PDB file of C-alpha atoms in Angstrom:
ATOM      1  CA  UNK D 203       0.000   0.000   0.000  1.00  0.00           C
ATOM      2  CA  UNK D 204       1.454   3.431  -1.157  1.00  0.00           C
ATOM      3  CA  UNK D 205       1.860   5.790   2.169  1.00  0.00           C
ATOM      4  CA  UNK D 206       0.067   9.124   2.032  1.00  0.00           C
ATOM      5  CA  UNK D 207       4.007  10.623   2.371  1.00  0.00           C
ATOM      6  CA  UNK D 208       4.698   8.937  -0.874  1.00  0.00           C
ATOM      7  CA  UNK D 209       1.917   9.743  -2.417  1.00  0.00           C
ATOM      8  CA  UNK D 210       2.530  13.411  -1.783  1.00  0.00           C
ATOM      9  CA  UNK D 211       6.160  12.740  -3.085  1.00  0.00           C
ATOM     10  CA  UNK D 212       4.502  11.658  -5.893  1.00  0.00           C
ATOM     11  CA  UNK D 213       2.198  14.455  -6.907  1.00  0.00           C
ATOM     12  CA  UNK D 214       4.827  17.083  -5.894  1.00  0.00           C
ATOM     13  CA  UNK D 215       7.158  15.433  -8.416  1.00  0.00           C
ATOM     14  CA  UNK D 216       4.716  14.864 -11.077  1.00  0.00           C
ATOM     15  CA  UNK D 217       3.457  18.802 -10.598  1.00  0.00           C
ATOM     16  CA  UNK D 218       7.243  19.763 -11.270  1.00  0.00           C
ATOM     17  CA  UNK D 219       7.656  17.701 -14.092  1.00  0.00           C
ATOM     18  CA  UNK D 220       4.569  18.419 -16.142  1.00  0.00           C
ATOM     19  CA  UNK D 221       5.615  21.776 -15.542  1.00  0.00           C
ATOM     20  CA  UNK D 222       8.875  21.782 -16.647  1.00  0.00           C
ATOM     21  CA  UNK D 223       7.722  20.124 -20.131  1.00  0.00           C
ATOM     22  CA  UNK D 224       4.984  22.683 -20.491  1.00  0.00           C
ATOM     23  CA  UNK D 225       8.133  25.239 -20.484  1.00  0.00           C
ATOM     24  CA  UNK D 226      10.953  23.361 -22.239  1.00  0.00           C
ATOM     25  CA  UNK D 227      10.605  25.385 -25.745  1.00  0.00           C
ATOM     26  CA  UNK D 228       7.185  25.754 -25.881  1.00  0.00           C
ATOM     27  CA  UNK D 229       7.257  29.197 -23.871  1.00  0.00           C
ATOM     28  CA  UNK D 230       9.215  32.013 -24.521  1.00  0.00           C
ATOM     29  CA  UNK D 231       7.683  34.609 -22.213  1.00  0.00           C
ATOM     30  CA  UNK D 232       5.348  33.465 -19.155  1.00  0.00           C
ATOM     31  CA  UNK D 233       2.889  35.924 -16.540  1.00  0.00           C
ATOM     32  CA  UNK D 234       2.263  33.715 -14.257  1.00  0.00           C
ATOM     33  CA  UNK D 235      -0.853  35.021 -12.467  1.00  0.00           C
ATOM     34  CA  UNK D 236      -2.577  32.090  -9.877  1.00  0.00           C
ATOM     35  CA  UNK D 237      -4.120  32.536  -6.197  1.00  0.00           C
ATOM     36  CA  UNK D 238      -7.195  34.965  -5.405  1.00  0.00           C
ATOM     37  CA  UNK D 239      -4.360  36.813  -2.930  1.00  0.00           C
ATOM     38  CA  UNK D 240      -3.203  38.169  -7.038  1.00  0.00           C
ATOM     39  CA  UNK D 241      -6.913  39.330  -7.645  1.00  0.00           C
ATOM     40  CA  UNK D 242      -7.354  40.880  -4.144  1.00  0.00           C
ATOM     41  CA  UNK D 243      -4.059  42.944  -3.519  1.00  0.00           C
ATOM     42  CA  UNK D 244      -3.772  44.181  -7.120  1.00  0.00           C
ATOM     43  CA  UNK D 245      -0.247  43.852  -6.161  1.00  0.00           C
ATOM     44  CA  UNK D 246       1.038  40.040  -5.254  1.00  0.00           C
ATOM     45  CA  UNK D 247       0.085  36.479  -6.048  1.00  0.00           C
ATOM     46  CA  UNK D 248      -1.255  33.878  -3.854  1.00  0.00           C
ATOM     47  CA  UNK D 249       1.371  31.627  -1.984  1.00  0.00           C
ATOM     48  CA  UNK D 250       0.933  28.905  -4.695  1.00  0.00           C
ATOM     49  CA  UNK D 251       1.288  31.695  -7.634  1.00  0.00           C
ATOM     50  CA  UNK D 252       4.652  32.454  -6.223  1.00  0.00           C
ATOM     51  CA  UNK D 253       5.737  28.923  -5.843  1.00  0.00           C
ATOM     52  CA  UNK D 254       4.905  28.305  -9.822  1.00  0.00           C
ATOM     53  CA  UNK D 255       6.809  31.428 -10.611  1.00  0.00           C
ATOM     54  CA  UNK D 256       9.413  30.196  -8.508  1.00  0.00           C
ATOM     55  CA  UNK D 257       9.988  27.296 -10.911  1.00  0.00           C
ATOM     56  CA  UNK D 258       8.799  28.847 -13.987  1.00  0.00           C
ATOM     57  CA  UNK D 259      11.817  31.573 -13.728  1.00  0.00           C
ATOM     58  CA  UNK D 260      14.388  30.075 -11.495  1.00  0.00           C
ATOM     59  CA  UNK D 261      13.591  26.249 -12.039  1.00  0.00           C
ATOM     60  CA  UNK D 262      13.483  25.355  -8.252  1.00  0.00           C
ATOM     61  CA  UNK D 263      11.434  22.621  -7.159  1.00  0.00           C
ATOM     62  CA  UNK D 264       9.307  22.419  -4.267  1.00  0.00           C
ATOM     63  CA  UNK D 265       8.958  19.827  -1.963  1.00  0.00           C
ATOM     64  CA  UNK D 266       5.243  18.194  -1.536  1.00  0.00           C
ATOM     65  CA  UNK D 267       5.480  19.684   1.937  1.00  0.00           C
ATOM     66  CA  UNK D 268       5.736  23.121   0.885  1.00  0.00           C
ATOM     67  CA  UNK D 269       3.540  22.826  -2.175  1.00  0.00           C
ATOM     68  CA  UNK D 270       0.600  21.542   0.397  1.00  0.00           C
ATOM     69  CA  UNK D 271       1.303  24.388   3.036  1.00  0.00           C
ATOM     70  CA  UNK D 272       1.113  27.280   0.208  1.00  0.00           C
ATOM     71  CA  UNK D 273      -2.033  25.664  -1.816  1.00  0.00           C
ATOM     72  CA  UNK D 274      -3.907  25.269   1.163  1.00  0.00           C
ATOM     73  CA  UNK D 275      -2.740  28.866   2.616  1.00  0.00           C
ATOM     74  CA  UNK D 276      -4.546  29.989  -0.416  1.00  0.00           C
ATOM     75  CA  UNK D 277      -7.292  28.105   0.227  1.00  0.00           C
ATOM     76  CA  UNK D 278      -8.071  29.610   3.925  1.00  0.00           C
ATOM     77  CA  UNK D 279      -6.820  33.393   2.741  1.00  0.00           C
ATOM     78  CA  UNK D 280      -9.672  32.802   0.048  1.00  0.00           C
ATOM     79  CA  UNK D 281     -12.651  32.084   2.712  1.00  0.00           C
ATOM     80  CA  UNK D 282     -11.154  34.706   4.915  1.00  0.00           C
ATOM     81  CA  UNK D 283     -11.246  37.070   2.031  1.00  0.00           C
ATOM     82  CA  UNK D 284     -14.685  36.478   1.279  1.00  0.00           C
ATOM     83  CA  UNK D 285     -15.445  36.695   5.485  1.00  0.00           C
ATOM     84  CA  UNK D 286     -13.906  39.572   5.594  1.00  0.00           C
ATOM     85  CA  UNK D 287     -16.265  41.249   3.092  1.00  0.00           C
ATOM     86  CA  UNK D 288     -19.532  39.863   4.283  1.00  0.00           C
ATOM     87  CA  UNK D 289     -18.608  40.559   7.887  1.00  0.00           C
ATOM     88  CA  UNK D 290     -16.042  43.571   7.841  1.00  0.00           C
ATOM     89  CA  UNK D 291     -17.162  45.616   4.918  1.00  0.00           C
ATOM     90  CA  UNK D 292     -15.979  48.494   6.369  1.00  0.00           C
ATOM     91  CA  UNK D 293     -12.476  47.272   7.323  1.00  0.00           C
ATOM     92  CA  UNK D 294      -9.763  47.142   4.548  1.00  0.00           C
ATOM     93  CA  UNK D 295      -7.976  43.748   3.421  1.00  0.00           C
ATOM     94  CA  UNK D 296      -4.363  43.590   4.144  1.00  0.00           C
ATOM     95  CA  UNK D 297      -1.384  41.568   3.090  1.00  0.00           C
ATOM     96  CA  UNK D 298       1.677  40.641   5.636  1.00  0.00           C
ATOM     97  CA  UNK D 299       4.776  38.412   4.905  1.00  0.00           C
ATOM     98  CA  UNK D 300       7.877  38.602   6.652  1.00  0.00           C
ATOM     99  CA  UNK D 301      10.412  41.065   4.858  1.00  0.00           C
ATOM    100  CA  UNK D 302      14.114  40.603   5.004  1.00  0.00           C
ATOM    101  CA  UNK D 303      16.176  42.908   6.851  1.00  0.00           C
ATOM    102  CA  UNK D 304      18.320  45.537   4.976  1.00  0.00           C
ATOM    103  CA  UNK D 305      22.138  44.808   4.748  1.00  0.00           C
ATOM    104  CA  UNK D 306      24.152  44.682   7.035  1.00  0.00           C
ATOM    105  CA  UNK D 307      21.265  43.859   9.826  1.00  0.00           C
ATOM    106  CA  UNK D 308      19.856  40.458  10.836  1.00  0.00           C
ATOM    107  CA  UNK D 309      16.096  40.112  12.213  1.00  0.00           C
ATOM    108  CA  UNK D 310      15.906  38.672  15.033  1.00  0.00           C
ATOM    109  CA  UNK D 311      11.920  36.946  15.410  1.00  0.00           C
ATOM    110  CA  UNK D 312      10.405  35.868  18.768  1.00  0.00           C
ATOM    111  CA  UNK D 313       7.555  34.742  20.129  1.00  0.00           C
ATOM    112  CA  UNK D 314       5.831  33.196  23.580  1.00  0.00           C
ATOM    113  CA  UNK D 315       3.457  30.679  24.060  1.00  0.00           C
ATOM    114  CA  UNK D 316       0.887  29.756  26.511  1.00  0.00           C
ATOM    115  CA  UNK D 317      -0.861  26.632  27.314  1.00  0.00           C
ATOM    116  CA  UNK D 318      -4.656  27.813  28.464  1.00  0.00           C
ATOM    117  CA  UNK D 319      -5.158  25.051  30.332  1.00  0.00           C
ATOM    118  CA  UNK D 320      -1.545  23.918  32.335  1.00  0.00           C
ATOM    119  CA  UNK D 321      -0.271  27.533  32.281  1.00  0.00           C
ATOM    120  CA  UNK D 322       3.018  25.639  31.016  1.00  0.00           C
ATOM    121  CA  UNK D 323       4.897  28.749  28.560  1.00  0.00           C
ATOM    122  CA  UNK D 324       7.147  28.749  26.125  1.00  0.00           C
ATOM    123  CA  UNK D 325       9.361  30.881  23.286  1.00  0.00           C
ATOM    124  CA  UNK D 326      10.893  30.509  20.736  1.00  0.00           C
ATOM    125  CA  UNK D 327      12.588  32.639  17.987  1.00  0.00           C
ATOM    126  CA  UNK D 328      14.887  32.438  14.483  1.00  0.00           C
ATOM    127  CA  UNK D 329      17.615  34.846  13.546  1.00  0.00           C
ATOM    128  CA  UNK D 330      18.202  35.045   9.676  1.00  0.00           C
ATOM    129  CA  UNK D 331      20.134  37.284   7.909  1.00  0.00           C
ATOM    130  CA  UNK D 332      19.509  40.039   5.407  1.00  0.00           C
ATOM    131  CA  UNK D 333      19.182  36.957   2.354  1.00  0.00           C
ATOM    132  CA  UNK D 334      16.743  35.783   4.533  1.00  0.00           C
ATOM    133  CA  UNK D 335      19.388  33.002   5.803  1.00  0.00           C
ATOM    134  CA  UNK D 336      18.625  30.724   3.031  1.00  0.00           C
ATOM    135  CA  UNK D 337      18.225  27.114   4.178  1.00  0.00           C
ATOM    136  CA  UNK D 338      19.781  28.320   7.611  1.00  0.00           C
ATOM    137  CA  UNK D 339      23.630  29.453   6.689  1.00  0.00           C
ATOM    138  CA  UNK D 340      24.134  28.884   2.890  1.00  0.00           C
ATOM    139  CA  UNK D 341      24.242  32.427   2.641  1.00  0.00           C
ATOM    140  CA  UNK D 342      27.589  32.315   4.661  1.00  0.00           C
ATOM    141  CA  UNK D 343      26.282  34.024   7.927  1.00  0.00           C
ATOM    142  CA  UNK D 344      25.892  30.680  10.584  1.00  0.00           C
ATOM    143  CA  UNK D 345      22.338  31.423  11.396  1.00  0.00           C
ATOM    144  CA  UNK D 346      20.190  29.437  14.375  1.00  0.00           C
ATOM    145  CA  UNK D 347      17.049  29.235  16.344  1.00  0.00           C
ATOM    146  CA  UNK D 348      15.902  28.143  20.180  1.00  0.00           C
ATOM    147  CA  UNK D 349      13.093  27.288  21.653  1.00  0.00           C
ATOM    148  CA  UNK D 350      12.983  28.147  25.847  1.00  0.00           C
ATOM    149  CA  UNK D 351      10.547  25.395  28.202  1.00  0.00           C
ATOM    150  CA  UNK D 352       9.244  28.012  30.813  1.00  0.00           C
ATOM    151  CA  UNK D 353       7.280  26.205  33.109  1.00  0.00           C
ATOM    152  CA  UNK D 354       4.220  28.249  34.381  1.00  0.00           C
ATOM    153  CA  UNK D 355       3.955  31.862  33.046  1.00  0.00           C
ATOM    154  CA  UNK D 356       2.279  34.598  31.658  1.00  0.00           C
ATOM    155  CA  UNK D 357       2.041  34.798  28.000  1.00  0.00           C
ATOM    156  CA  UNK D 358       3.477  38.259  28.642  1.00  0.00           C
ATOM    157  CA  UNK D 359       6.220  36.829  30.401  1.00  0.00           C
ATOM    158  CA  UNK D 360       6.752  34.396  27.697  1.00  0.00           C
ATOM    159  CA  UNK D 361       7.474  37.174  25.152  1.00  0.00           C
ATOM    160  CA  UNK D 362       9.706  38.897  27.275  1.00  0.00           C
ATOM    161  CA  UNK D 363      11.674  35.948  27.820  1.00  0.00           C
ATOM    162  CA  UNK D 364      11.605  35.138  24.436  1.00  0.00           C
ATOM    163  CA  UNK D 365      13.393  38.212  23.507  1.00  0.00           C
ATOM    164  CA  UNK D 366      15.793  37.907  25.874  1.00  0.00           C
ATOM    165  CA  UNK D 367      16.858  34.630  25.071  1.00  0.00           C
ATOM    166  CA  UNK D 368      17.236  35.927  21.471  1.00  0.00           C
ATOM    167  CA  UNK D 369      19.360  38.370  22.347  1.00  0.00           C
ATOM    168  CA  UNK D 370      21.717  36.235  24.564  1.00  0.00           C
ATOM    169  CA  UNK D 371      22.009  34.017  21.458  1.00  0.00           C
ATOM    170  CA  UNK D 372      22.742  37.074  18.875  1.00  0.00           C
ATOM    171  CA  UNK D 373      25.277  38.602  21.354  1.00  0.00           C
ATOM    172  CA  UNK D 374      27.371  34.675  21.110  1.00  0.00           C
ATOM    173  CA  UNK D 375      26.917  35.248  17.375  1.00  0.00           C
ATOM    174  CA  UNK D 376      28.462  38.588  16.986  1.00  0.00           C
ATOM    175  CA  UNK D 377      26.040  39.751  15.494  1.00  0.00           C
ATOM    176  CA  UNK D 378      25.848  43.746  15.301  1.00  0.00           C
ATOM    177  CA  UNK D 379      23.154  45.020  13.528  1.00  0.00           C
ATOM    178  CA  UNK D 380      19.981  43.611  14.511  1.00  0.00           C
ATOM    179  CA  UNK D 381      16.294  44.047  13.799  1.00  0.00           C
ATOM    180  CA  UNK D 382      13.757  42.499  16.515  1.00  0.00           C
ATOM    181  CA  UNK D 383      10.401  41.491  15.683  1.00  0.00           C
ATOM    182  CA  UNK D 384       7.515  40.575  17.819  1.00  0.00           C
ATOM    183  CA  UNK D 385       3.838  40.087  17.442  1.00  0.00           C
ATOM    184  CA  UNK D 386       2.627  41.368  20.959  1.00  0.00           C
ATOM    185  CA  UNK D 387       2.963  44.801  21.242  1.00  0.00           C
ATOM    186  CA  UNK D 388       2.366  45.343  24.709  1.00  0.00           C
ATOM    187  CA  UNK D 389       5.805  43.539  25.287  1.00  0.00           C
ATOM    188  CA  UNK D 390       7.559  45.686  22.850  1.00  0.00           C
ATOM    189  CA  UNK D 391       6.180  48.857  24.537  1.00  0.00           C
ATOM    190  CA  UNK D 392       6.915  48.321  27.533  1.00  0.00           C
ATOM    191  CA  UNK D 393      10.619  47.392  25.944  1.00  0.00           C
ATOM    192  CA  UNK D 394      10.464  50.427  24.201  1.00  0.00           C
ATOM    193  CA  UNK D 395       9.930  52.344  27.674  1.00  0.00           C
ATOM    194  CA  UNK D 396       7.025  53.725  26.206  1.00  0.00           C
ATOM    195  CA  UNK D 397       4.341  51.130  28.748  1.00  0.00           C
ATOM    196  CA  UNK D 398       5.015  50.612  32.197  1.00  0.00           C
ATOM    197  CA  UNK D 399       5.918  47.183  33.498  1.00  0.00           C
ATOM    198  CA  UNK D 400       5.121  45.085  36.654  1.00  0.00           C
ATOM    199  CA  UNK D 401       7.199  44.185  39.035  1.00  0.00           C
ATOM    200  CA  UNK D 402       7.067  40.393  37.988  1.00  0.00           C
ATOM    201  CA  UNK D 403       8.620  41.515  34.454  1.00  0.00           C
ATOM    202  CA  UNK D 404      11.114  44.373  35.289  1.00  0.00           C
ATOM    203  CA  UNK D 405      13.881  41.907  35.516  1.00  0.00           C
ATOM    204  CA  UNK D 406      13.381  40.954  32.310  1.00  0.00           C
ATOM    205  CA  UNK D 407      12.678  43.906  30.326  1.00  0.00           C
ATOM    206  CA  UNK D 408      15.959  45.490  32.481  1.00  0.00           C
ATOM    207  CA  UNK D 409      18.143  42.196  30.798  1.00  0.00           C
ATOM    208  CA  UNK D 410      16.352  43.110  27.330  1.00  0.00           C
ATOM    209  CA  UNK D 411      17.138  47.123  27.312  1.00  0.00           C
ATOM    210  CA  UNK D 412      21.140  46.317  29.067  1.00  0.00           C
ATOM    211  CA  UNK D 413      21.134  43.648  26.366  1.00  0.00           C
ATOM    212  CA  UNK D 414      20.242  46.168  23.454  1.00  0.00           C
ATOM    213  CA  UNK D 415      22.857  48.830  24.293  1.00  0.00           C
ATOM    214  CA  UNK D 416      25.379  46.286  23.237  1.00  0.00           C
ATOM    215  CA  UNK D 417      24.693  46.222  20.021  1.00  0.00           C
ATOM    216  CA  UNK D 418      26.126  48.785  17.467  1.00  0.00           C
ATOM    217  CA  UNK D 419      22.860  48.927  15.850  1.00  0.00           C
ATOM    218  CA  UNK D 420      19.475  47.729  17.696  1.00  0.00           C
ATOM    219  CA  UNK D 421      15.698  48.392  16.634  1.00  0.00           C
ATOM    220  CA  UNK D 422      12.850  46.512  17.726  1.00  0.00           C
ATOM    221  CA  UNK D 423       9.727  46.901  16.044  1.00  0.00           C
ATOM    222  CA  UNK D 424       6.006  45.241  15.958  1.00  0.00           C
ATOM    223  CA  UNK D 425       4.524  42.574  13.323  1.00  0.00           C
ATOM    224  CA  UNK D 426       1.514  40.955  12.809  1.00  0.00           C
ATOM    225  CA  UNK D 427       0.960  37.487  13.940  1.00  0.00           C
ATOM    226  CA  UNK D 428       1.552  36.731  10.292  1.00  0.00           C
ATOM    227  CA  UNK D 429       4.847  38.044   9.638  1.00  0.00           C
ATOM    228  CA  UNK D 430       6.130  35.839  12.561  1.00  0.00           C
ATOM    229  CA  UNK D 431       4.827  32.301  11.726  1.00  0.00           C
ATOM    230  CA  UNK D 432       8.548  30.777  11.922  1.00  0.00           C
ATOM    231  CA  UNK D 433       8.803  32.440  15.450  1.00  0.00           C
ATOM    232  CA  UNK D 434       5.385  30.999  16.255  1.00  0.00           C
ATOM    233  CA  UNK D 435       6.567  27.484  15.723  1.00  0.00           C
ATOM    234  CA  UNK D 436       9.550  27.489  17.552  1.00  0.00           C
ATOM    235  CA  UNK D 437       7.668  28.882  20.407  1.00  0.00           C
ATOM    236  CA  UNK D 438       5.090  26.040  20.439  1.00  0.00           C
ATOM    237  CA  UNK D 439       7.189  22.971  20.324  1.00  0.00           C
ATOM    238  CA  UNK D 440       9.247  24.183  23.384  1.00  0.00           C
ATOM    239  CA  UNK D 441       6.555  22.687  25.972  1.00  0.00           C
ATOM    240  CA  UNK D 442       7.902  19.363  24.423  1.00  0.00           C
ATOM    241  CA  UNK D 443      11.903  20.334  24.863  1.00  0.00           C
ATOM    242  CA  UNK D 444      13.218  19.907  28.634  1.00  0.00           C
ATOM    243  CA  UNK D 445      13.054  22.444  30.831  1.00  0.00           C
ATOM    244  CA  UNK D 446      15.644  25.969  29.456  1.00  0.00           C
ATOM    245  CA  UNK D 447      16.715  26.303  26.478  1.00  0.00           C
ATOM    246  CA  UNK D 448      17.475  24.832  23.149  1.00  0.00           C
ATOM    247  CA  UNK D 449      19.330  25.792  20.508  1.00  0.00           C
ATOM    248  CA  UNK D 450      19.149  24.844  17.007  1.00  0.00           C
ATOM    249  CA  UNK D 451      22.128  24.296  14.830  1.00  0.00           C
ATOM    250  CA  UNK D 452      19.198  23.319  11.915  1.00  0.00           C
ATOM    251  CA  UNK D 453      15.450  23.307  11.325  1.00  0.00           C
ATOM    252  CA  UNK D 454      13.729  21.065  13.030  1.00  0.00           C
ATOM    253  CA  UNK D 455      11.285  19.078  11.857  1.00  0.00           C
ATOM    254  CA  UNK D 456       8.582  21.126  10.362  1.00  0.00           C
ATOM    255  CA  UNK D 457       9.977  24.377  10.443  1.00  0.00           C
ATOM    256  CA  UNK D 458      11.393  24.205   6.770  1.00  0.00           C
ATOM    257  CA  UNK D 459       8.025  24.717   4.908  1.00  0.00           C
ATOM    258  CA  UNK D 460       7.476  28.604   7.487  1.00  0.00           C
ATOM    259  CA  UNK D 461      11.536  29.462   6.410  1.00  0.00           C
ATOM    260  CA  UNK D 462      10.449  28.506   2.737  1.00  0.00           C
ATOM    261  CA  UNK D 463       7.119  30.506   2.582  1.00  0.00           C
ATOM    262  CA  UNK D 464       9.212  33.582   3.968  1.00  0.00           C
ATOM    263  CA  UNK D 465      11.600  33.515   1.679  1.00  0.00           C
ATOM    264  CA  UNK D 466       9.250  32.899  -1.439  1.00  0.00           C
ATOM    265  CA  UNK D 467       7.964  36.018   0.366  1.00  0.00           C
ATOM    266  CA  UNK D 468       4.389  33.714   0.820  1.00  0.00           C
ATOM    267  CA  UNK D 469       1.934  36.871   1.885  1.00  0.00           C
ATOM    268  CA  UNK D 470      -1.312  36.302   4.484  1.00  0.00           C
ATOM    269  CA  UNK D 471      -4.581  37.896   4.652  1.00  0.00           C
ATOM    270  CA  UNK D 472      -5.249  39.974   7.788  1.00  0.00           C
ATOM    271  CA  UNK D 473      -8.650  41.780   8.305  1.00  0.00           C
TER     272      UNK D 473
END
């Protein structure tokens, strides 16, 4: 019996090849225009759009993974679009993706996580540099992530630690230029100096601002929930990890198809 992993080896490889003959000579010039995301922005195609120009100009293949995750992104961006406009007439559609940083910073992305239920937190975060740290490091720049088993916590406590641990990491990197990005802004307020803290946090944010003066160049910064998807992951598979932290030479498991979407620069609907 074929396995449902082989069978989406399968189709992946068969999409990529009957592509690849529909181009061989036949084709001089091709607009590739797929994905309602194309039709709604005006401005940028659907995650599976970009993965067929992806192939169509550069001739990279996609794994049946990835080609899942972005098909079905477009999929649940489509039924959100059309939500959105029954529901929220009045409230405009966006698009976010995660951008790159500009040269010579790396972007540092963090996140927390909170189990309702236990209270058990966790964070998590990926540094990448300003190529988008290609398949982690094969842009030359050794680039990581970690993922931080809390215990009980706050989810704001979570973020903060988050960062922190992030910056503890980029400091052992050398890195100099950095861009932070987190998707709870209260945390980045109150990093900012611009929301007070509790008392239960100050030690933390205190780490975070001492932490940020050592940098040559240091800006943190808000995004959406989905600009930080990669973050998002590492911070949920840390309740599994042993208690601290864990650093990540490579992906782990799952994590490819998030780096992947990023760098195809895979946008999501937010309304």
């Amino acid at each position: 019996m074929t396995s449902p992993q082989n069978h989406l080896d399968a189709s992946a490889t068969s999409i990529n090849s009957n592509l690849n003959k529909l181009l061989d000579g036949r084709i001089e010039r091709v607009r590739v225009v797929a994905g309602i995301g194309g039709v709604a922005s005006n401005r940028r195609g659907g995650g599976s759009g970009r993965a067929v120009n992806r192939l169509v100009f550069k001739r990279e293949e996609l794994s049946a993974a990835v080609l899942c995750s972005l098909i079905n992104n477009d999929a649940l961006d489509t039924f959100k679009a059309m939500a959105c406009n029954i529901f929220n007439k009045d409230r405009a559609l966006r698009w976010i993706s995660w951008q790159p940083p500009d040269s010579p910073f790396c972007k540092l992305n963090t996140d927390g996580s909170r189990e309702q239920v236990s209270g058990l937190a966790s964070a998590g975060g990926v540094l990448r540099d300003s190529a988008g740290g290609v398949l982690w490091g094969s842009t030359g720049a050794f680039i990581k992530g970690f993922s931080v088993n809390i215990g009980q916590a706050s989810i704001f406590l979570a973020e903060l630690w988050g960062c922190r641990e992030g910056l503890i990491l980029c400091k052992a990197l050398k890195v100099s230029h950095l861009v932070v990005e987190m998707d709870y802004l209260a945390a980045v307020r109150v990093i900012e100096g611009t929301k007070d803290n509790d008392s239960l946090a100050a030690i933390l944010v205190a780490d975070i601002r001492r932490l940020s003066n050592e940098f040559t160049s240091f800006v943190i910064q808000h995004t959406p929930r989905e600009g930080n998807f990669a973050a998002d992951f590492l911070a949920g598979i840390g309740r599994s990890l042993p208690v601290g932290t864990t650093i990540f030479d490579f992906p782990p498991p799952g994590l490819n198809a998030f780096l992947e979407g990023d760098l195809l620069g895979v946008s999501y609907l937010r309304c």
